[in-house]
Amino acid sequence: MADAQLKTLFTEEELSKRIKEMGQEITLDYKDKAEPVVIISILKGALPFTADLMRAIEVPVELEVLVASSYGGGTETSGKVEFKYHSFKDLSGKHVILVDDIIDSGYTLEAIGRTMADYNPLSVAYCTCLSNTARRESDLQVNYNGFDISNKFVVGYGLDYDQKYRDLSFVGYLEGDEA
Ligand code: IMP
Ligand code: MG
């Protein structure tokens, strides 16, 4: 992949347009809720997406962050993930929207959702910028998703390959890589 060429998949304009639509969708779903709405950004990848999304939502939202430990393999699907860092304590009486950059197999988000139960949120919704539908293994249903992609390893707009490319304003892929 070292000499692969970086191609654009979604431009900054396409991302911006779709995220505004997602903001409207979320606004409609939460505008009549009396309880606080908390966005939990799953770092590092969801950072740019969260920043744009929260400003596209027209109801007040609180912001928290979560760093989850990566875990190996699909064999631990019934387990919980360890939170390496999380900025919140108790989430009782609050609606949570978990925000991630991409859902792939779905195991990470599913495990995070399961661990969230320890914090007693009123509800948990899942929101991703991208969904790699071809690679899904978990049954988790995402409530809000920006774009479906198929079998490409993508970078940019928060997503990395070996910690690189997170700073790109667009989503791209490395040509020749179908992993
Ligand atoms: P899952 O558990 O397979 O759904 O993996 C989700 C996590 O893997 C995401 O939060 C990303 O951090 C990472 N990931 C999955 N697919 C990609 C990709 O195409 N590019 C960069 N990171 C990815
Ligand atoms: Mg991630």
XYZ file of C-alpha atoms and ligand atoms in Angstrom:
203
model
C 0.000 0.000 0.000
C 3.046 2.249 0.416
C 3.099 3.397 -3.201
C -0.676 3.329 -3.655
C -2.277 6.466 -5.062
C -4.713 8.517 -3.030
C -8.062 8.991 -4.799
C -11.020 11.081 -3.716
C -14.193 9.225 -2.733
C -16.228 12.059 -1.131
C -15.268 15.696 -1.557
C -15.396 18.286 1.206
C -18.551 19.714 -0.436
C -20.283 16.327 -0.596
C -19.461 15.648 3.050
C -20.683 19.061 4.113
C -23.984 18.746 2.210
C -24.743 15.278 3.596
C -23.795 16.220 7.162
C -26.198 19.167 7.033
C -28.956 16.717 6.028
C -28.005 14.406 8.895
C -28.134 17.369 11.263
C -31.684 18.090 10.095
C -32.682 14.457 10.573
C -31.302 14.410 14.119
C -32.882 17.786 14.883
C -36.316 16.437 13.898
C -35.885 13.324 16.037
C -34.747 15.172 19.179
C -36.468 18.563 19.053
C -39.393 17.469 21.218
C -37.334 15.674 23.835
C -37.335 17.318 27.219
C -34.146 15.653 28.420
C -30.575 16.648 27.538
C -28.969 15.209 24.402
C -25.324 14.182 24.642
C -23.076 13.507 21.699
C -20.266 11.117 22.524
C -17.474 11.377 19.986
C -15.396 8.246 19.602
C -11.853 9.514 19.235
C -9.714 9.954 17.376
C -11.433 9.203 14.082
C -14.773 10.884 14.738
C -13.269 14.258 15.658
C -13.773 16.207 12.372
C -17.151 14.574 11.706
C -18.373 15.341 15.225
C -17.290 18.974 14.949
C -19.263 19.442 11.733
C -22.265 17.349 12.782
C -22.837 19.032 16.147
C -22.992 22.414 14.422
C -25.541 21.063 11.940
C -27.873 19.936 14.731
C -30.310 22.658 15.723
C -31.105 21.463 19.223
C -28.691 22.045 22.105
C -26.277 19.143 22.525
C -23.704 18.381 25.174
C -20.340 17.027 24.019
C -18.401 14.184 25.577
C -15.541 12.101 24.213
C -14.529 8.499 24.461
C -11.343 6.660 23.631
C -11.941 2.946 23.449
C -9.204 0.377 23.526
C -8.893 -1.580 20.331
C -9.385 -5.259 20.716
C -8.278 -8.123 18.564
C -10.418 -10.289 16.377
C -14.081 -11.097 16.057
C -14.032 -13.723 18.749
C -14.695 -11.229 21.527
C -17.987 -10.072 20.087
C -19.939 -10.755 23.252
C -17.414 -8.874 25.383
C -17.285 -5.262 26.394
C -14.664 -2.802 25.265
C -12.451 -1.056 27.734
C -12.760 2.712 27.800
C -9.187 4.073 27.851
C -10.518 7.538 28.509
C -14.012 8.949 28.791
C -15.011 12.473 29.760
C -18.423 11.562 31.211
C -19.507 9.981 34.463
C -23.197 9.235 34.806
C -25.544 9.599 31.844
C -28.814 9.031 33.712
C -31.705 10.957 32.239
C -29.804 11.837 29.074
C -30.187 10.798 25.457
C -26.870 9.632 24.011
C -25.835 9.783 20.380
C -22.652 7.771 19.812
C -20.722 9.264 16.915
C -18.067 7.337 15.011
C -16.226 7.848 11.748
C -17.063 4.492 10.192
C -18.866 1.270 10.936
C -17.158 -1.691 9.389
C -17.709 -5.105 10.989
C -19.778 -3.270 13.599
C -18.146 -5.033 16.520
C -16.517 -1.911 17.952
C -19.709 0.131 18.030
C -21.737 -2.810 19.275
C -19.317 -3.391 22.150
C -19.214 0.318 23.001
C -23.017 0.371 23.025
C -23.060 -2.549 25.419
C -20.577 -0.888 27.758
C -22.617 2.359 27.658
C -25.319 0.576 29.632
C -23.079 0.891 32.713
C -23.673 4.670 32.575
C -27.489 4.437 32.549
C -28.401 6.612 29.556
C -32.073 7.130 28.757
C -31.454 6.094 25.149
C -28.523 5.339 22.853
C -28.468 6.096 19.118
C -25.646 5.312 16.702
C -24.399 7.784 14.130
C -21.615 7.182 11.628
C -20.204 9.192 8.755
C -19.527 6.077 6.674
C -20.781 2.518 6.618
C -18.844 -0.267 4.965
C -21.888 -2.435 4.362
C -19.976 -5.236 2.632
C -17.914 -5.850 5.745
C -20.696 -5.849 8.331
C -20.700 -8.833 10.669
C -22.646 -7.501 13.630
C -26.441 -7.077 13.640
C -26.140 -3.541 14.974
C -28.470 -1.089 13.216
C -27.054 2.396 12.852
C -29.652 5.153 13.309
C -27.892 7.765 11.180
C -25.299 7.207 8.476
C -23.789 9.569 5.938
C -22.609 7.340 3.115
C -22.486 3.633 2.321
C -19.202 2.397 0.952
C -18.284 -1.036 -0.243
C -15.128 -2.926 0.557
C -12.710 -0.025 0.370
C -10.262 1.002 3.046
C -10.820 4.731 3.327
C -8.756 7.542 4.799
C -9.169 11.233 5.495
C -11.696 13.335 7.413
C -10.526 11.704 10.651
C -9.844 8.246 9.259
C -6.260 7.062 9.292
C -3.926 4.563 7.812
C -1.114 4.154 10.326
C -2.065 7.535 11.906
C -1.733 9.294 8.548
C -4.350 11.149 6.468
C -6.650 12.137 9.377
C -6.115 15.792 8.479
C -7.541 15.579 4.955
C -10.794 17.520 4.352
C -12.089 14.799 2.033
C -12.539 11.035 2.228
C -10.241 9.115 -0.058
C -8.979 5.631 -0.686
C -5.686 4.183 -1.646
C -5.997 2.805 -5.138
C -5.009 -0.788 -5.542
C -6.172 -1.534 -2.011
C -9.367 -3.523 -1.839
C -8.663 -4.882 1.635
P -15.455 -2.240 13.222
O -15.373 -2.715 14.626
O -15.002 -3.316 12.243
O -16.806 -1.690 12.840
O -14.353 -1.138 13.040
C -14.571 0.159 13.298
C -13.287 0.931 13.495
O -12.203 0.466 12.673
C -13.551 2.356 13.075
O -13.956 3.126 14.171
C -12.205 2.776 12.513
O -11.404 3.297 13.569
C -11.579 1.525 12.001
N -11.804 1.372 10.551
C -12.681 0.543 9.964
N -12.660 0.660 8.620
C -11.762 1.628 8.341
C -11.293 2.234 7.113
O -11.734 1.932 5.984
N -10.357 3.212 7.253
C -9.855 3.607 8.460
N -10.265 3.065 9.625
C -11.201 2.089 9.573
Mg -12.456 4.281 15.310
